[in-house]
XYZ file of C-alpha atoms in Angstrom:
182
model
C 0.000 0.000 0.000
C 2.812 2.367 0.850
C 4.478 1.541 -2.473
C 1.345 2.393 -4.440
C 0.874 5.655 -2.565
C 4.557 6.463 -3.103
C 4.262 5.791 -6.847
C 1.143 7.939 -7.103
C 2.900 10.766 -5.273
C 5.920 10.384 -7.565
C 3.724 10.443 -10.688
C 1.777 13.458 -9.390
C 5.016 15.257 -8.512
C 6.505 14.463 -11.919
C 3.332 15.747 -13.581
C 3.568 18.988 -11.597
C 7.234 19.436 -12.562
C 6.430 18.829 -16.243
C 3.553 21.298 -16.080
C 5.826 23.932 -14.524
C 8.545 23.314 -17.127
C 5.997 23.562 -19.931
C 4.555 26.774 -18.504
C 7.979 28.341 -18.130
C 9.113 27.096 -21.521
C 6.143 28.656 -23.303
C 7.195 32.119 -22.157
C 10.800 31.732 -23.287
C 11.735 34.166 -26.014
C 14.956 32.473 -27.110
C 14.756 29.936 -29.884
C 17.116 28.257 -32.289
C 16.059 29.494 -35.692
C 17.396 26.303 -37.233
C 15.175 24.162 -34.995
C 12.327 26.401 -33.877
C 11.366 28.128 -37.104
C 12.667 26.343 -40.196
C 10.581 28.617 -42.428
C 12.202 31.726 -40.903
C 15.598 30.092 -41.366
C 14.719 29.432 -45.009
C 13.829 33.114 -45.487
C 17.124 34.352 -43.984
C 19.161 31.751 -45.855
C 17.220 32.295 -49.079
C 17.680 36.040 -48.987
C 21.391 36.049 -48.112
C 22.261 33.324 -50.598
C 20.064 34.926 -53.255
C 21.618 38.321 -52.561
C 25.098 36.791 -53.009
C 24.106 35.213 -56.320
C 22.277 38.317 -57.525
C 24.924 40.871 -56.528
C 28.168 38.921 -56.599
C 30.961 38.949 -59.173
C 28.777 37.180 -61.777
C 25.229 38.302 -60.975
C 22.297 36.050 -61.772
C 19.353 38.218 -62.831
C 16.843 35.391 -62.452
C 17.915 34.850 -58.844
C 17.689 38.602 -58.217
C 14.040 38.492 -59.224
C 13.319 35.407 -57.137
C 15.100 36.768 -54.060
C 12.569 39.599 -53.745
C 10.042 37.189 -52.241
C 12.057 37.093 -49.019
C 11.478 40.819 -48.411
C 8.210 42.136 -46.997
C 6.707 45.358 -45.732
C 8.548 48.519 -46.768
C 11.544 46.472 -47.949
C 9.302 44.406 -50.203
C 7.704 47.550 -51.593
C 11.162 49.005 -52.211
C 12.055 46.227 -54.671
C 8.602 45.308 -55.960
C 8.727 47.311 -59.168
C 12.459 47.459 -59.828
C 13.577 45.480 -62.816
C 16.531 43.180 -62.494
C 19.499 44.929 -64.039
C 17.751 48.274 -63.544
C 16.760 50.844 -66.128
C 18.088 54.294 -66.866
C 16.052 55.785 -64.020
C 16.447 52.971 -61.522
C 19.102 51.280 -59.465
C 19.424 47.599 -60.296
C 17.614 45.384 -57.782
C 20.937 43.793 -56.827
C 22.256 47.245 -55.814
C 19.119 47.813 -53.756
C 19.841 44.529 -51.944
C 23.315 45.884 -51.089
C 21.736 49.110 -49.836
C 19.183 47.216 -47.734
C 21.948 45.172 -46.096
C 24.106 48.303 -45.709
C 27.201 46.767 -47.295
C 28.906 47.477 -50.641
C 28.521 43.855 -51.788
C 27.286 40.501 -50.472
C 29.345 38.100 -48.362
C 31.286 35.486 -50.290
C 31.516 33.086 -47.333
C 27.881 33.195 -46.220
C 26.843 34.088 -42.692
C 26.560 32.846 -39.122
C 23.470 33.237 -36.947
C 24.647 35.134 -33.869
C 21.310 35.287 -32.055
C 17.649 34.654 -32.745
C 14.580 35.651 -30.785
C 10.988 34.719 -31.463
C 8.320 37.373 -31.048
C 5.001 35.569 -30.776
C 3.889 33.306 -33.595
C 4.284 35.855 -36.363
C 7.610 37.581 -35.690
C 11.281 36.900 -35.160
C 14.526 38.833 -34.885
C 17.657 37.183 -36.230
C 21.136 38.638 -35.833
C 23.584 37.457 -38.500
C 27.291 38.004 -39.014
C 28.196 38.319 -42.685
C 31.401 36.500 -43.596
C 33.881 37.817 -46.168
C 37.123 36.287 -47.397
C 40.357 38.243 -47.750
C 39.892 37.997 -51.532
C 36.293 39.223 -51.540
C 37.129 42.772 -52.661
C 39.657 41.571 -55.248
C 37.041 39.271 -56.755
C 34.623 42.187 -57.064
C 37.370 44.343 -58.654
C 38.129 41.605 -61.196
C 34.428 41.400 -62.039
C 34.261 45.177 -62.551
C 31.845 45.680 -59.642
C 34.282 47.694 -57.498
C 36.700 50.382 -58.591
C 40.296 49.767 -57.452
C 40.367 53.230 -55.855
C 37.502 52.162 -53.562
C 38.992 48.791 -52.591
C 40.615 49.774 -49.277
C 37.493 51.571 -48.038
C 35.243 48.671 -49.013
C 37.529 46.097 -47.430
C 37.471 48.109 -44.182
C 33.654 47.988 -44.300
C 33.490 44.200 -44.558
C 36.682 42.734 -43.056
C 35.349 42.450 -39.495
C 32.208 40.647 -40.653
C 29.403 43.169 -40.279
C 26.540 42.135 -38.021
C 22.994 42.816 -39.197
C 19.777 42.432 -37.243
C 16.950 41.142 -39.420
C 13.369 41.514 -38.274
C 11.079 38.910 -39.821
C 7.321 38.792 -40.006
C 5.158 35.859 -40.978
C 2.645 36.728 -43.659
C 0.500 34.885 -46.168
C 3.525 33.939 -48.252
C 5.568 32.767 -45.267
C 8.389 34.473 -43.382
C 9.824 37.672 -44.837
C 12.493 40.150 -43.765
C 10.762 43.452 -43.015
C 13.586 45.425 -41.382
C 17.387 45.401 -41.416
C 19.468 47.183 -38.788
C 23.181 47.269 -38.381
């Protein structure tokens, strides 16, 4: 009889502990974007990789057009009507991507997620560190994207791996980047 009562108390206590852990866990704001929001991860990865393909040494105009889908809100409106390659009165969409990310060109080594925070079910903030190789500026010079006179200044802008904070919102089309700070 004592064993049964002890087991029931243990089960009840375990249930209480699990309930408390679940209650505390539901309020936690930290999440691993790679595990907790694979769609948000896909938006960050899709945009940064698309930006690199669209704005790199050999730009892919098709990718530039496709990469727009990862931008929403004011950022989405900013690129909505810009043609890839630009026109006489417009900046090319790939240059607008550079402006949005506040760097002269995209990273050639990708990025690392520094921090990610979920904001309810429809928002997230992801901090990324853009990674550039020592040859990144030289590759852009060879491709004619950077003037040699600007090389030192541009290398100074990217050599430390700029950190950008991306605010994402979940809309009808999935997760989109709506704000970039950095």
